[in-house]
Coordinates of C-alpha atoms in Angstrom, one line a residue:
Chain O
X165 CA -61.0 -81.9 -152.5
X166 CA -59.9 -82.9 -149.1
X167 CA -61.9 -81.8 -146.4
X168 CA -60.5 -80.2 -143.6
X169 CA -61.4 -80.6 -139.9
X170 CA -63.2 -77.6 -138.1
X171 CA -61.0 -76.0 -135.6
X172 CA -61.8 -76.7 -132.4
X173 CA -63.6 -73.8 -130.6
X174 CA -62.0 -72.1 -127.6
X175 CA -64.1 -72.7 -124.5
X176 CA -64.1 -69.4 -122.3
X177 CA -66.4 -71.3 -120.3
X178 CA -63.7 -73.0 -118.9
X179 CA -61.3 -70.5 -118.8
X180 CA -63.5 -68.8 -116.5
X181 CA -64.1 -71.3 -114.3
X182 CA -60.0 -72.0 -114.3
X183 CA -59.7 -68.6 -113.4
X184 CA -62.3 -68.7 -110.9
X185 CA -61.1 -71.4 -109.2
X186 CA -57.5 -70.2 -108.7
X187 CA -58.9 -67.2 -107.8
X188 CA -60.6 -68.4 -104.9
X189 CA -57.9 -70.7 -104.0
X190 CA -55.2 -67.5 -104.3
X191 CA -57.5 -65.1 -102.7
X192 CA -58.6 -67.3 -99.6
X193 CA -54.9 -67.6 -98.2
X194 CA -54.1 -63.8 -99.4
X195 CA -57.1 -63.1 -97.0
X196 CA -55.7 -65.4 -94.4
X197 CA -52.5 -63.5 -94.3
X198 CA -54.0 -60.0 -94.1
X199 CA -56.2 -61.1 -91.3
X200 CA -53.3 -62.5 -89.3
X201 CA -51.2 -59.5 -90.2
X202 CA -54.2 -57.2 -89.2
X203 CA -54.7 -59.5 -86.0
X204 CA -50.8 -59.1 -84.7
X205 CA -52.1 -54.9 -84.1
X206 CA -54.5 -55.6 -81.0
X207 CA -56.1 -52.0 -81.0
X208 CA -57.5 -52.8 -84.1
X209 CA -58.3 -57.0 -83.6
X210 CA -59.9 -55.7 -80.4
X211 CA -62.5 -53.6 -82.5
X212 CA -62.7 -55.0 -85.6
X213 CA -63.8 -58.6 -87.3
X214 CA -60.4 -59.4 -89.0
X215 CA -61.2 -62.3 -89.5
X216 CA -64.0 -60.5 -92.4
X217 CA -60.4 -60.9 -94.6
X218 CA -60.6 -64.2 -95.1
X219 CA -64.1 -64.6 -96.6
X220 CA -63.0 -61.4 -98.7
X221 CA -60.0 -61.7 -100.1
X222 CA -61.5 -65.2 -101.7
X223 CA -64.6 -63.1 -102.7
X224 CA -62.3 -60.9 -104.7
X225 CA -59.8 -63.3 -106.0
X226 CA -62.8 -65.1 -107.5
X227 CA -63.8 -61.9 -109.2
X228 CA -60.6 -61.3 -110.3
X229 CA -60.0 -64.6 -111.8
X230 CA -63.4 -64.3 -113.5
X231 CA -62.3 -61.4 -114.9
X232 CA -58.7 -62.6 -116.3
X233 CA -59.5 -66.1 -117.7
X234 CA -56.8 -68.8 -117.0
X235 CA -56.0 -69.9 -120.3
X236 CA -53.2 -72.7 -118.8
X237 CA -52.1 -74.0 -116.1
X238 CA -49.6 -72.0 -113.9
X239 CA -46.9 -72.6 -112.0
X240 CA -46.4 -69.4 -110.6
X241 CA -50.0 -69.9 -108.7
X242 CA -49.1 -73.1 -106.9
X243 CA -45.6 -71.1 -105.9
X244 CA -47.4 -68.1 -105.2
X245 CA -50.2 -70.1 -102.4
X246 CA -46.9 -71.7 -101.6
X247 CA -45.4 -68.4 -100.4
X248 CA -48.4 -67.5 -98.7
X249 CA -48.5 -70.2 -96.4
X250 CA -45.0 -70.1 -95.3
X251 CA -45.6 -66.0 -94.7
X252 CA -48.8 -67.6 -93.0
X253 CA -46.8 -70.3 -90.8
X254 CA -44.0 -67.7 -89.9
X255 CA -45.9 -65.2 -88.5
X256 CA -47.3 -67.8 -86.2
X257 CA -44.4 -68.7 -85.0
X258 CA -44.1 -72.3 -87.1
X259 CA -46.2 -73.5 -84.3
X260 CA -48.5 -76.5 -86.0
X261 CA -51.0 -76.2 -83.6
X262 CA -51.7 -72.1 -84.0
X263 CA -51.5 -72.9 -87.7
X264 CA -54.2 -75.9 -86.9
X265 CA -56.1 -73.2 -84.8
X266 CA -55.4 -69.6 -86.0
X267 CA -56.7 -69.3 -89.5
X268 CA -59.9 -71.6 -88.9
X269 CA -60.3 -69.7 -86.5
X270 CA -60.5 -66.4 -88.2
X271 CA -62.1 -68.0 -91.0
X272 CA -65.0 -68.5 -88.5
X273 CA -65.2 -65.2 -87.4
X274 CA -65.2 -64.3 -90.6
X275 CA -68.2 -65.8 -91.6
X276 CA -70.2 -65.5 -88.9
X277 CA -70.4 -69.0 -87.7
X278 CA -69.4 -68.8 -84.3
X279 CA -70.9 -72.6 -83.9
X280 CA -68.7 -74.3 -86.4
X281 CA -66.0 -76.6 -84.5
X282 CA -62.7 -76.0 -86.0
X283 CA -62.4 -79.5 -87.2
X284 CA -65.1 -78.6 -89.6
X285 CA -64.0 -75.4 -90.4
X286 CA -60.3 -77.2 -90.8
X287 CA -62.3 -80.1 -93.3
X288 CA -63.7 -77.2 -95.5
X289 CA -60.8 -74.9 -95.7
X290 CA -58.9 -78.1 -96.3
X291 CA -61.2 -79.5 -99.4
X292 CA -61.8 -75.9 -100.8
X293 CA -58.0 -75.8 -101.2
X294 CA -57.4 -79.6 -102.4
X295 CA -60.6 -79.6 -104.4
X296 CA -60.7 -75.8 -105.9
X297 CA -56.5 -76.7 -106.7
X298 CA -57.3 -80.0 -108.2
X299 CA -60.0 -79.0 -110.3
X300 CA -58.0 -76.0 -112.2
X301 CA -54.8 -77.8 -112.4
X302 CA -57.0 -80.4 -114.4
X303 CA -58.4 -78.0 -116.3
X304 CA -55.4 -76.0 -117.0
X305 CA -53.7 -79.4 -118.2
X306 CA -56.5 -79.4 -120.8
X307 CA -56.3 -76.2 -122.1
X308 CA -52.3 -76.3 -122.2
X309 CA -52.6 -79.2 -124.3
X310 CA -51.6 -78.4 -128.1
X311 CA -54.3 -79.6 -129.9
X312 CA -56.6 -78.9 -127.4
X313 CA -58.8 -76.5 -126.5
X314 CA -57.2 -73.2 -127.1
X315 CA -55.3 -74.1 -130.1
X316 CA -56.7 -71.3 -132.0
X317 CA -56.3 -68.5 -129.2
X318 CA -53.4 -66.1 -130.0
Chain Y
X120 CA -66.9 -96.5 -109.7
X121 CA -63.0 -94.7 -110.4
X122 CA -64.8 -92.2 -111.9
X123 CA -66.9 -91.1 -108.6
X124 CA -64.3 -91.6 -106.2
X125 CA -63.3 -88.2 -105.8
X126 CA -67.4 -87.0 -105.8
X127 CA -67.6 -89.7 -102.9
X128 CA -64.3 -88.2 -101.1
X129 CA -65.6 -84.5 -101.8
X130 CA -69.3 -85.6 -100.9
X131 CA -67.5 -87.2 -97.3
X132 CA -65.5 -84.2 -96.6
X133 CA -69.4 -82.0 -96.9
X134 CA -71.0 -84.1 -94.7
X135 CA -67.9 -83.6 -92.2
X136 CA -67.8 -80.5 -92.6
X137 CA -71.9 -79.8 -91.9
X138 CA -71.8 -81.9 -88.8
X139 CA -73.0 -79.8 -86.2
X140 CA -70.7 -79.4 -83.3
X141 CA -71.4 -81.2 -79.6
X142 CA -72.6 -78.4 -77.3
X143 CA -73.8 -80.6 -74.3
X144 CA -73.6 -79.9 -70.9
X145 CA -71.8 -82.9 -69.4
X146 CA -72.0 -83.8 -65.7
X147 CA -68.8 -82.3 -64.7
X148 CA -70.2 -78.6 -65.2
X149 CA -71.4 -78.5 -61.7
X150 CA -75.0 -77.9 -62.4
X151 CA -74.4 -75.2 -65.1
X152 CA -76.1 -75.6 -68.4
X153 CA -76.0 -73.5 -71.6
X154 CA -79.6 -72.9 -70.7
X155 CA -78.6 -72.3 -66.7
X156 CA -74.9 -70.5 -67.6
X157 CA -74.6 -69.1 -63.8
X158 CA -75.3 -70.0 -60.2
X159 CA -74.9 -68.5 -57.3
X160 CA -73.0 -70.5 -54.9
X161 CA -74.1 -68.3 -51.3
X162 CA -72.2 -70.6 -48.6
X163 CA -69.4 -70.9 -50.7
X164 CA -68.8 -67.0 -51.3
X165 CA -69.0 -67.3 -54.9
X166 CA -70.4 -67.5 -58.3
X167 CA -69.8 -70.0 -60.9
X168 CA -70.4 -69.3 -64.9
X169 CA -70.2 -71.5 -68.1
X170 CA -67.7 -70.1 -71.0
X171 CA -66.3 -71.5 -74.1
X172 CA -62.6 -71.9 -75.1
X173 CA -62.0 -69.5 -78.1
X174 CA -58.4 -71.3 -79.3
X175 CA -57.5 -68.1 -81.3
X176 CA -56.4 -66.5 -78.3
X177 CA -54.5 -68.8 -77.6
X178 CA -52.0 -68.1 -79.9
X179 CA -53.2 -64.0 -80.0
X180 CA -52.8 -61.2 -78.0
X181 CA -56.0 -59.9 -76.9
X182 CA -57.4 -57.7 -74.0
X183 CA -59.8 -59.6 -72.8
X184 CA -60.5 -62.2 -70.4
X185 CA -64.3 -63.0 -70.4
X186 CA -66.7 -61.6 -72.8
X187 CA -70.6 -62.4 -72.9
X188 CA -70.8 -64.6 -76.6
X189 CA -73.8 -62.1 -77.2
X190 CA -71.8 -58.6 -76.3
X191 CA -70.3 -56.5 -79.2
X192 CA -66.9 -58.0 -78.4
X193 CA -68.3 -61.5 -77.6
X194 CA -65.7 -63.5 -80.3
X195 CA -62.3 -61.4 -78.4
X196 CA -61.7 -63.3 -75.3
X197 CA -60.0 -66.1 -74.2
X198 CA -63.3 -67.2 -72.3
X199 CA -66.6 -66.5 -74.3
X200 CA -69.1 -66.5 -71.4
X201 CA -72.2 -67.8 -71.8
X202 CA -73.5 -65.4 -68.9
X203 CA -74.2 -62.0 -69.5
X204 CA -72.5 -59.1 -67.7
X205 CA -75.6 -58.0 -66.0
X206 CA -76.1 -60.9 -64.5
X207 CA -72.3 -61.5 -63.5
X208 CA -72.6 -58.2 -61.5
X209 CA -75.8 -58.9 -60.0
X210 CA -74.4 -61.9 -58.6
X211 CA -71.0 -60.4 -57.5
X212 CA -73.3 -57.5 -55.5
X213 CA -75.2 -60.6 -54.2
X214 CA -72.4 -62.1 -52.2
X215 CA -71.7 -58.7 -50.8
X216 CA -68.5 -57.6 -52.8
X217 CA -68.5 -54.0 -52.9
X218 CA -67.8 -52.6 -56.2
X219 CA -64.8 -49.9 -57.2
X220 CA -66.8 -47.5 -60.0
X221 CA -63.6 -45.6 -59.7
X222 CA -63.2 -45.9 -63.2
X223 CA -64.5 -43.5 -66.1
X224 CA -63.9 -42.6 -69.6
X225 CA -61.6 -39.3 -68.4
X226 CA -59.4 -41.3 -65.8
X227 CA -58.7 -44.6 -67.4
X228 CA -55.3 -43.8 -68.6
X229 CA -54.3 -42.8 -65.3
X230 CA -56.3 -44.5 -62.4
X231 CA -56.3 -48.4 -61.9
X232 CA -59.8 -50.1 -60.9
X233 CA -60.4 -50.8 -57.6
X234 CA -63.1 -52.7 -55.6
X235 CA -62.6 -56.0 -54.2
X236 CA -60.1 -57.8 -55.1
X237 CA -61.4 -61.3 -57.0
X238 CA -60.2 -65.1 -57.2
X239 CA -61.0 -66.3 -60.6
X240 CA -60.4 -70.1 -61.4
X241 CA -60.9 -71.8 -64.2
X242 CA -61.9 -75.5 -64.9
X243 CA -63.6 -78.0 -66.9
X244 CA -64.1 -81.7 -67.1
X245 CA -61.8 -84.2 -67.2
X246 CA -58.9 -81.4 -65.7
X247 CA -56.5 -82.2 -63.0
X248 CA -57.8 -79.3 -60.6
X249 CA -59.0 -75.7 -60.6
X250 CA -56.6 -73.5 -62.3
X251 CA -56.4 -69.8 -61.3
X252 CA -56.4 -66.8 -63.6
X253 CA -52.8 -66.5 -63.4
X254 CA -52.4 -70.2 -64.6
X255 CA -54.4 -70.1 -67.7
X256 CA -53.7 -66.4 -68.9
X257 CA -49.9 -65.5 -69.8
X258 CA -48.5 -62.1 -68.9
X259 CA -45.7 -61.2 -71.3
X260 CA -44.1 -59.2 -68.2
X261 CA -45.2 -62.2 -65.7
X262 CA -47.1 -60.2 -63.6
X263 CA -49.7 -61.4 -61.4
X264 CA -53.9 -60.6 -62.6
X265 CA -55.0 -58.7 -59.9
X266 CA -58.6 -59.0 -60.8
X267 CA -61.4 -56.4 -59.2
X268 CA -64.6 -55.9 -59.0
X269 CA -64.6 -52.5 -60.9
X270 CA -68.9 -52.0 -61.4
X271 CA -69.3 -50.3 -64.3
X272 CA -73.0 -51.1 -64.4
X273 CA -73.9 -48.1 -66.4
X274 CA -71.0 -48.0 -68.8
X275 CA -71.3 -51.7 -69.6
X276 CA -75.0 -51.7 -70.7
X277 CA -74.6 -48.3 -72.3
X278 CA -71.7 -49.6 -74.4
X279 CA -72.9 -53.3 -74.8
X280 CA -69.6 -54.9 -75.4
X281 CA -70.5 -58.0 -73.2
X282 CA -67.2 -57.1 -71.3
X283 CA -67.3 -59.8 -67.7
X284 CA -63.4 -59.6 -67.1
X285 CA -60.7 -57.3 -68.6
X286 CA -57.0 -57.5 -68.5
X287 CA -56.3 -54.0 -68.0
X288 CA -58.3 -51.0 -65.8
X289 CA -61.5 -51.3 -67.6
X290 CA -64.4 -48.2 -67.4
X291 CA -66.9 -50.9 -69.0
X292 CA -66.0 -54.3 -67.9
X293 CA -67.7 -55.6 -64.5
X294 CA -64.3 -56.7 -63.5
X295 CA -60.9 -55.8 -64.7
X296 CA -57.0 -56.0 -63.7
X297 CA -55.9 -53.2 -61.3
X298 CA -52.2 -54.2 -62.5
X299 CA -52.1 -52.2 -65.3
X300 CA -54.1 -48.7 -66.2
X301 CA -56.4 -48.6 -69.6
X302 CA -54.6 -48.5 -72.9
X303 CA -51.6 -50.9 -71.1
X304 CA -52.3 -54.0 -73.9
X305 CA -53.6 -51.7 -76.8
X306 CA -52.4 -48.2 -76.9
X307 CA -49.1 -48.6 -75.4
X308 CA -48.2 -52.2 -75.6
X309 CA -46.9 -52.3 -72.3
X310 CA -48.1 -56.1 -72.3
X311 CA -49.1 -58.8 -74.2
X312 CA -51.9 -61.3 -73.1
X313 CA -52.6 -65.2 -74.2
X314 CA -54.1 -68.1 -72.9
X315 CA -52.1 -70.7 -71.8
X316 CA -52.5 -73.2 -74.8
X317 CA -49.9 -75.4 -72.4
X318 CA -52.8 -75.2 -70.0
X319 CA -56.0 -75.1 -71.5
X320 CA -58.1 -77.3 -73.7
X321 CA -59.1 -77.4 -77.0
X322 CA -61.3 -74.6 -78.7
X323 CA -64.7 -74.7 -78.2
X324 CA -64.5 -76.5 -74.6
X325 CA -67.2 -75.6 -71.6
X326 CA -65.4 -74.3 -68.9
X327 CA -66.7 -73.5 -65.7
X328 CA -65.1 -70.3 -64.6
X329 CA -65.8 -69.7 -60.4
X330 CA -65.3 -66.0 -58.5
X331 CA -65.5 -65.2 -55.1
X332 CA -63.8 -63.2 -52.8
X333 CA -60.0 -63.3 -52.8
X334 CA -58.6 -64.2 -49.1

């Protein structure tokens, strides 16, 4: 009698961490728009740390992503950070230095590190995206694949 | 070695990213120091303090000139000062300006500050001169700053904001501009204030902001 293969498990592991990624990635520049949107009402920039949006709206995007696995990779997430960033650049005017300036800026604030130079808060915001993108595209990729990893989720 | 490119690219960025940022004083601060913010300058007439560019406003509204870095409000000005209000008042009375308290909590719609009136200019190293107030702060209506020394002594330690130089009549800052009454920027968005990014340098620059007596 022929022996067949086991099926390959499903790794929720990795869904997780696909989902947390993404999250971040999605919830970082949702954050970044609220604070900016927040920030255009001075009464309320003058009295409150809008800039606490930014380090939030990541915080929860994680969560949420944690909390709805990604089983494959979706377009709709790169089109949806897409969107957010041109919201993000037309609120400030398309002006490449605000949009070099602003949201570092508020990330900062956000985080209570007055100290950092923008050029390192530019480099971090700049590899969480790239890296935190990269990493569940990859990962996406491997669980789209037919005979691969989720072959056996419904 | 393909393998650990990308850990040697994200391991680069890190390092970037946890280098501290230069906060020297560099021999064009005219003697201030982040450890000596403000001097007294007596046969001059006036004062000189060391700030920091804060680059969002330049590219945001906000209400506020000069705030003390440690005050409540010390990340929503254009210039975070390094010197505290107390002080900045202090050295003001010092040169003998006379102070306006003319403002309060129940007038400050209505009333604008007075006291003497104040030249504020702004510079730093490696500018082309001293820029004024006017220069390096854009009014949406193009009105001049008409900056004065409003006193507020009480007010500003009982409320702690860190407030040196408002942009509207201010019952808390030490100074404030008698152009337009309180609630001008944020209540009734009579006016919108920036920084002159065409002006002013990059975020996180030293400047060396001097007041005296305007003639």
């Amino acid at each position: 009698m022929p022996t067949v293969p086991p099926p390959e498990q499903p790794r929720p592991a990795l869904q997780r961490l696909a989902g947390l990624l993404a999250g971040l990635c999605l919830g970082l520049l949702a954050g970044c728009l609220l604070a900016l949107l927040a920030g255009r009402w001075v009464w309320l920039g003058m009295r409150v740390n809008t800039g606490l949006l930014v380090p939030l709206g990541a915080l929860l995007g994680g969560l949420a992503g944690l909390k709805k696995p990604l089983g494959a990779a979706r377009p709709w997430l790169l089109a949806a950070q897409a969107a957010l960033v041109a919201a993000a650049a037309w609120l400030l005017g398309f002006d490449r230095q605000a949009l070099l300036v602003v949201p570092a800026c508020l990330f900062r604030e956000g985080c209570h590190l007055p100290g950092l130079s923008l050029t390192t808060t530019n480099a971090l915001l700049a590899s969480w995206l790239l890296a935190g993108n990269a990493l569940w595209l990859v990962l996406g990729r491997r669980l789209d694949q037919p005979h691969g990893l989720l072959r056996n989720i419904p | 070695m393909k393998k650990s490119a990308p850990l040697l690219l994200l391991a680069a960025l890190a390092c970037l990213a946890l280098a501290p940022p230069a906060l020297a004083a560099g021999p064009d601060l005219q003697g201030l120091s982040p450890d000596k913010p403000l001097v007294v300058d007596s046969q001059a007439g006036s004062l000189r303090y060391l700030a920091k560019v804060n680059g969002k406003y330049l590219h945001q509204p906000t209400r506020h000139a000069s705030i003390y870095q440690g005050g409540k409000f010390g990340d929503k000005s254009v210039f975070s000062a390094l010197a505290k209000p107390e002080d900045f008042r202090q050295a003001l009375s010092s040169l003998g300006l006379k102070a306006g308290d003319n403002m309060t909590m129940d007038n400050k719609e209505t009333t604008t500050v007075r006291g003497d009136e104040l030249a504020v200019s702004v510079t730093w190293p490696g500018a082309a001169r001293a820029y004024t107030l006017d220069e390096v702060i854009v009014d949406s209506n193009g009105k001049p700053i008409q900056t004065r020394f409003g006193g507020n002594q009480g007010s500003a330690l009982q409320h702690n904001t860190g407030c040196l130089i408002c942009l509207d009549s201010c019952p808390v800052g030490i100074a404030s501009n008698a152009t337009y009454t309180y609630g001008a920027v944020e209540k009734r968005g009579e006016v919108k204030f920036t920084g002159n990014a065409k002006v002013l340098p990059p975020d996180g620059t030293l400047v060396v902001i001097t007041v005296g007596l305007k003639k």
